[in-house]
mmCIF file of C-alpha atoms and ligand atoms in Angstrom:
data_model
loop_
_atom_site.group_PDB
_atom_site.id
_atom_site.type_symbol
_atom_site.label_atom_id
_atom_site.label_comp_id
_atom_site.label_asym_id
_atom_site.label_seq_id
_atom_site.Cartn_x
_atom_site.Cartn_y
_atom_site.Cartn_z
ATOM 1 C CA MET A 68 -235.223 79.441 -42.093
ATOM 2 C CA SER A 69 -236.333 81.177 -45.278
ATOM 3 C CA ARG A 70 -236.129 84.951 -45.553
ATOM 4 C CA LEU A 71 -239.916 84.955 -45.809
ATOM 5 C CA ASP A 72 -240.338 83.056 -42.541
ATOM 6 C CA SER A 73 -237.761 85.273 -40.901
ATOM 7 C CA PHE A 74 -239.584 88.412 -42.049
ATOM 8 C CA ILE A 75 -242.936 87.075 -40.832
ATOM 9 C CA ASN A 76 -241.406 86.211 -37.462
ATOM 10 C CA ARG A 77 -239.977 89.706 -37.115
ATOM 11 C CA MET A 78 -243.299 91.327 -37.989
ATOM 12 C CA SER A 79 -245.351 89.162 -35.651
ATOM 13 C CA ALA A 80 -242.838 89.668 -32.835
ATOM 14 C CA GLN A 81 -243.039 93.409 -33.339
ATOM 15 C CA ARG A 82 -246.848 93.393 -33.295
ATOM 16 C CA ASP A 83 -247.123 91.016 -30.321
ATOM 17 C CA ILE A 84 -244.730 93.044 -28.186
ATOM 18 C CA LEU A 85 -246.308 96.390 -29.093
ATOM 19 C CA ASN A 86 -249.765 95.005 -28.285
ATOM 20 C CA HIS A 87 -248.441 93.615 -25.010
ATOM 21 C CA VAL A 88 -246.958 97.011 -24.108
ATOM 22 C CA ARG A 89 -250.315 98.636 -24.933
ATOM 23 C CA ASP A 90 -252.311 96.126 -22.845
ATOM 24 C CA VAL A 91 -250.054 95.419 -19.890
ATOM 25 C CA LEU A 92 -247.557 98.185 -19.226
ATOM 26 C CA ASP A 93 -248.807 101.281 -17.526
ATOM 27 C CA LEU A 94 -246.942 103.806 -19.631
ATOM 28 C CA PRO A 95 -246.236 107.315 -18.409
ATOM 29 C CA ASP A 96 -247.550 110.358 -20.280
ATOM 30 C CA GLY A 97 -245.545 111.216 -23.366
ATOM 31 C CA ALA A 98 -245.127 110.704 -27.080
ATOM 32 C CA VAL A 99 -244.471 107.540 -29.044
ATOM 33 C CA LEU A 100 -241.313 107.664 -31.183
ATOM 34 C CA GLU A 101 -241.000 105.463 -34.284
ATOM 35 C CA VAL A 102 -237.278 105.201 -35.002
ATOM 36 C CA GLY A 103 -237.157 104.038 -38.642
ATOM 37 C CA LEU A 104 -240.438 104.834 -40.426
ATOM 38 C CA GLY A 105 -239.720 102.636 -43.474
ATOM 39 C CA ASN A 106 -242.916 102.044 -45.387
ATOM 40 C CA GLY A 107 -244.948 102.908 -42.325
ATOM 41 C CA ARG A 108 -246.572 99.615 -41.380
ATOM 42 C CA THR A 109 -245.536 99.862 -37.762
ATOM 43 C CA TYR A 110 -246.214 103.584 -37.695
ATOM 44 C CA SER A 111 -249.780 102.823 -38.775
ATOM 45 C CA HIS A 112 -250.069 100.257 -35.977
ATOM 46 C CA LEU A 113 -248.704 102.708 -33.433
ATOM 47 C CA ARG A 114 -251.128 105.408 -34.538
ATOM 48 C CA GLU A 115 -254.069 103.031 -34.254
ATOM 49 C CA ASN A 116 -253.061 101.547 -30.935
ATOM 50 C CA PHE A 117 -251.707 104.629 -29.170
ATOM 51 C CA SER A 118 -254.230 106.997 -30.702
ATOM 52 C CA ASP A 119 -254.298 109.373 -27.745
ATOM 53 C CA ARG A 120 -250.577 110.152 -28.079
ATOM 54 C CA ARG A 121 -248.405 112.115 -30.461
ATOM 55 C CA VAL A 122 -246.512 109.691 -32.695
ATOM 56 C CA VAL A 123 -243.266 111.038 -34.153
ATOM 57 C CA ALA A 124 -241.430 109.151 -36.893
ATOM 58 C CA PHE A 125 -237.781 109.330 -37.978
ATOM 59 C CA ASP A 126 -236.125 108.248 -41.197
ATOM 60 C CA ARG A 127 -233.548 109.364 -43.747
ATOM 61 C CA GLN A 128 -236.374 110.233 -46.113
ATOM 62 C CA PHE A 129 -240.111 109.827 -46.315
ATOM 63 C CA ALA A 130 -240.871 106.624 -48.242
ATOM 64 C CA ALA A 131 -244.102 105.467 -46.609
ATOM 65 C CA HIS A 132 -247.523 105.262 -48.214
ATOM 66 C CA LYS A 133 -248.851 108.770 -48.778
ATOM 67 C CA THR A 134 -251.899 108.086 -46.630
ATOM 68 C CA LEU A 135 -249.520 107.658 -43.692
ATOM 69 C CA ALA A 136 -247.877 111.056 -43.917
ATOM 70 C CA PRO A 137 -247.350 112.237 -40.337
ATOM 71 C CA ALA A 138 -248.647 115.621 -39.249
ATOM 72 C CA ALA A 139 -246.356 118.562 -39.889
ATOM 73 C CA GLY A 140 -243.521 118.389 -37.402
ATOM 74 C CA ASP A 141 -244.080 114.726 -36.650
ATOM 75 C CA PHE A 142 -241.764 113.395 -39.356
ATOM 76 C CA ILE A 143 -238.099 114.039 -38.633
ATOM 77 C CA GLU A 144 -235.952 113.579 -41.715
ATOM 78 C CA GLY A 145 -232.259 112.776 -41.632
ATOM 79 C CA GLU A 146 -229.734 110.525 -39.948
ATOM 80 C CA ILE A 147 -231.309 109.382 -36.705
ATOM 81 C CA ARG A 148 -227.971 109.469 -34.926
ATOM 82 C CA GLU A 149 -228.176 113.269 -35.312
ATOM 83 C CA THR A 150 -231.918 114.011 -35.548
ATOM 84 C CA GLY A 151 -232.753 111.817 -32.572
ATOM 85 C CA GLN A 152 -230.652 114.019 -30.307
ATOM 86 C CA THR A 153 -233.361 116.682 -30.412
ATOM 87 C CA PHE A 154 -235.699 114.192 -28.685
ATOM 88 C CA VAL A 155 -233.290 113.231 -25.923
ATOM 89 C CA GLY A 156 -234.780 114.541 -22.682
ATOM 90 C CA THR A 157 -238.327 114.825 -24.077
ATOM 91 C CA LYS A 158 -239.619 111.990 -21.842
ATOM 92 C CA ALA A 159 -241.292 109.789 -24.438
ATOM 93 C CA ALA A 160 -243.601 107.014 -23.262
ATOM 94 C CA LEU A 161 -242.565 104.499 -25.917
ATOM 95 C CA VAL A 162 -239.700 104.240 -28.394
ATOM 96 C CA HIS A 163 -239.893 101.623 -31.115
ATOM 97 C CA ALA A 164 -236.681 101.117 -33.083
ATOM 98 C CA ASP A 165 -236.618 98.903 -36.155
ATOM 99 C CA ILE A 166 -233.337 99.898 -37.753
ATOM 100 C CA GLY A 167 -231.395 96.638 -37.740
ATOM 101 C CA THR A 168 -230.000 95.642 -41.120
ATOM 102 C CA GLY A 169 -229.187 91.971 -40.648
ATOM 103 C CA TYR A 170 -225.507 92.818 -41.246
ATOM 104 C CA ALA A 171 -223.547 92.361 -38.034
ATOM 105 C CA ASP A 172 -220.886 94.933 -38.924
ATOM 106 C CA LYS A 173 -223.431 97.667 -39.712
ATOM 107 C CA ASP A 174 -225.572 96.853 -36.688
ATOM 108 C CA ALA A 175 -222.503 96.991 -34.437
ATOM 109 C CA ILE A 176 -221.993 100.616 -35.507
ATOM 110 C CA THR A 177 -225.651 101.464 -34.801
ATOM 111 C CA LEU A 178 -225.345 99.848 -31.390
ATOM 112 C CA GLN A 179 -222.577 102.277 -30.489
ATOM 113 C CA TRP A 180 -225.160 105.096 -30.217
ATOM 114 C CA LEU A 181 -228.713 103.657 -30.276
ATOM 115 C CA PRO A 182 -229.021 102.379 -26.663
ATOM 116 C CA ASP A 183 -227.895 105.719 -25.175
ATOM 117 C CA MET A 184 -230.194 107.639 -27.480
ATOM 118 C CA VAL A 185 -233.233 105.482 -26.718
ATOM 119 C CA ALA A 186 -232.629 105.608 -22.963
ATOM 120 C CA GLY A 187 -232.223 109.376 -23.198
ATOM 121 C CA MET A 188 -235.488 109.793 -25.139
ATOM 122 C CA LEU A 189 -237.614 107.888 -22.600
ATOM 123 C CA ALA A 190 -239.394 108.990 -19.455
ATOM 124 C CA GLU A 191 -238.817 106.855 -16.374
ATOM 125 C CA GLY A 192 -241.193 103.891 -16.718
ATOM 126 C CA GLY A 193 -241.336 104.301 -20.492
ATOM 127 C CA ALA A 194 -240.844 101.327 -22.786
ATOM 128 C CA ALA A 195 -238.400 100.594 -25.586
ATOM 129 C CA VAL A 196 -239.164 97.957 -28.226
ATOM 130 C CA SER A 197 -236.341 97.098 -30.592
ATOM 131 C CA GLY A 198 -235.150 94.679 -33.200
ATOM 132 C CA LEU A 199 -231.604 95.178 -31.957
ATOM 133 C CA PRO A 200 -230.683 94.391 -28.344
ATOM 134 C CA LEU A 201 -230.283 97.588 -26.322
ATOM 135 C CA SER A 202 -227.693 97.136 -23.631
ATOM 136 C CA HIS A 203 -227.918 100.092 -21.267
ATOM 137 C CA PRO A 204 -227.873 100.409 -17.459
ATOM 138 C CA GLN A 205 -231.230 102.253 -17.459
ATOM 139 C CA LEU A 206 -233.003 99.793 -19.757
ATOM 140 C CA GLU A 207 -234.274 96.741 -17.933
ATOM 141 C CA GLU A 208 -235.017 93.906 -20.329
ATOM 142 C CA LEU A 209 -238.548 92.497 -19.880
ATOM 143 C CA PRO A 210 -239.385 88.805 -20.162
ATOM 144 C CA ARG A 211 -239.700 87.382 -23.658
ATOM 145 C CA LEU A 212 -243.246 86.668 -24.773
ATOM 146 C CA PRO A 213 -243.938 82.974 -25.525
ATOM 147 C CA SER A 214 -244.839 83.861 -29.127
ATOM 148 C CA VAL A 215 -241.487 85.586 -29.755
ATOM 149 C CA GLU A 216 -238.410 83.601 -30.744
ATOM 150 C CA GLU A 217 -235.296 83.989 -28.607
ATOM 151 C CA GLY A 218 -233.213 86.882 -29.923
ATOM 152 C CA ARG A 219 -235.808 88.016 -32.463
ATOM 153 C CA TYR A 220 -237.124 91.208 -30.828
ATOM 154 C CA PHE A 221 -236.525 92.876 -27.485
ATOM 155 C CA TYR A 222 -238.376 95.146 -25.083
ATOM 156 C CA TYR A 223 -237.321 97.116 -22.051
ATOM 157 C CA ARG A 224 -238.526 99.444 -19.350
ATOM 158 C CA LYS A 225 -236.564 102.530 -18.430
ATOM 159 C CA THR A 226 -235.541 102.591 -14.794
ATOM 160 C CA ALA A 227 -234.477 105.643 -12.786
HETATM 161 C C1 SAM B 306 -236.592 98.036 -41.408
HETATM 162 S S1 SAM B 306 -237.102 99.609 -41.920
HETATM 163 C C2 SAM B 306 -238.401 100.003 -40.825
HETATM 164 C C3 SAM B 306 -239.651 99.323 -41.172
HETATM 165 C C4 SAM B 306 -240.854 99.870 -40.433
HETATM 166 N N1 SAM B 306 -240.958 99.276 -39.115
HETATM 167 C C5 SAM B 306 -242.110 99.627 -41.224
HETATM 168 O O1 SAM B 306 -243.125 99.237 -40.658
HETATM 169 O O2 SAM B 306 -242.089 99.834 -42.428
HETATM 170 C C6 SAM B 306 -235.811 100.626 -41.324
HETATM 171 C C7 SAM B 306 -235.947 102.064 -41.753
HETATM 172 O O3 SAM B 306 -235.075 102.823 -40.940
HETATM 173 C C8 SAM B 306 -234.346 103.732 -41.724
HETATM 174 N N2 SAM B 306 -233.037 103.898 -41.072
HETATM 175 C C9 SAM B 306 -232.203 102.916 -40.671
HETATM 176 N N3 SAM B 306 -231.121 103.443 -40.079
HETATM 177 C C10 SAM B 306 -231.271 104.797 -40.125
HETATM 178 C C11 SAM B 306 -230.500 105.882 -39.680
HETATM 179 N N4 SAM B 306 -229.307 105.682 -39.075
HETATM 180 N N5 SAM B 306 -230.948 107.131 -39.896
HETATM 181 C C12 SAM B 306 -232.135 107.330 -40.523
HETATM 182 N N6 SAM B 306 -232.940 106.345 -40.943
HETATM 183 C C13 SAM B 306 -232.506 105.083 -40.756
HETATM 184 C C14 SAM B 306 -234.245 103.114 -43.109
HETATM 185 O O4 SAM B 306 -234.156 104.147 -44.071
HETATM 186 C C15 SAM B 306 -235.540 102.308 -43.193
HETATM 187 O O5 SAM B 306 -236.543 103.050 -43.854
#
């Protein structure tokens, strides 16, 4: 598969799952956390589709389009492994994490801390959507959507 097709698949999987979460899951109260702002495409989608919620974005540095600058206090700059800790226990409704690199060795390091962090950020009944698989006893994987390739993107519900 070409890199272009792979990118398109990742983007459409992301959008389809986020739209499904919006339409089908009854999310608890709470913020939406965008773990990996990047150029802000998904952040823009989250703001449009979860417009009644605070959307907080994390990245090493702000590199999104200027029109997407989050409100003061809603962009958290730095290494997410550290900055994300301040949102553990805040009972978010939805965490979206798009911080996979495509390099198995780097992603293996991320996966040493990301699942715990995401589970800790969420309220019970909250949803996690991720490009990397999040193996955690409190994150129940939800059934793959027909439009999403096996192993392409994952989503979960936090259990008690
Ligand atoms: C694939 S991009 C996210 C793309 C985003 N969904 C969008 O719509 O543009 C991943 C982003 O996460 C950031 N990132 C990855 N790992 C990080 C970490 N450990 N700490 C802080 N930022 C990180 C990168 O700097 C990059 O901007």
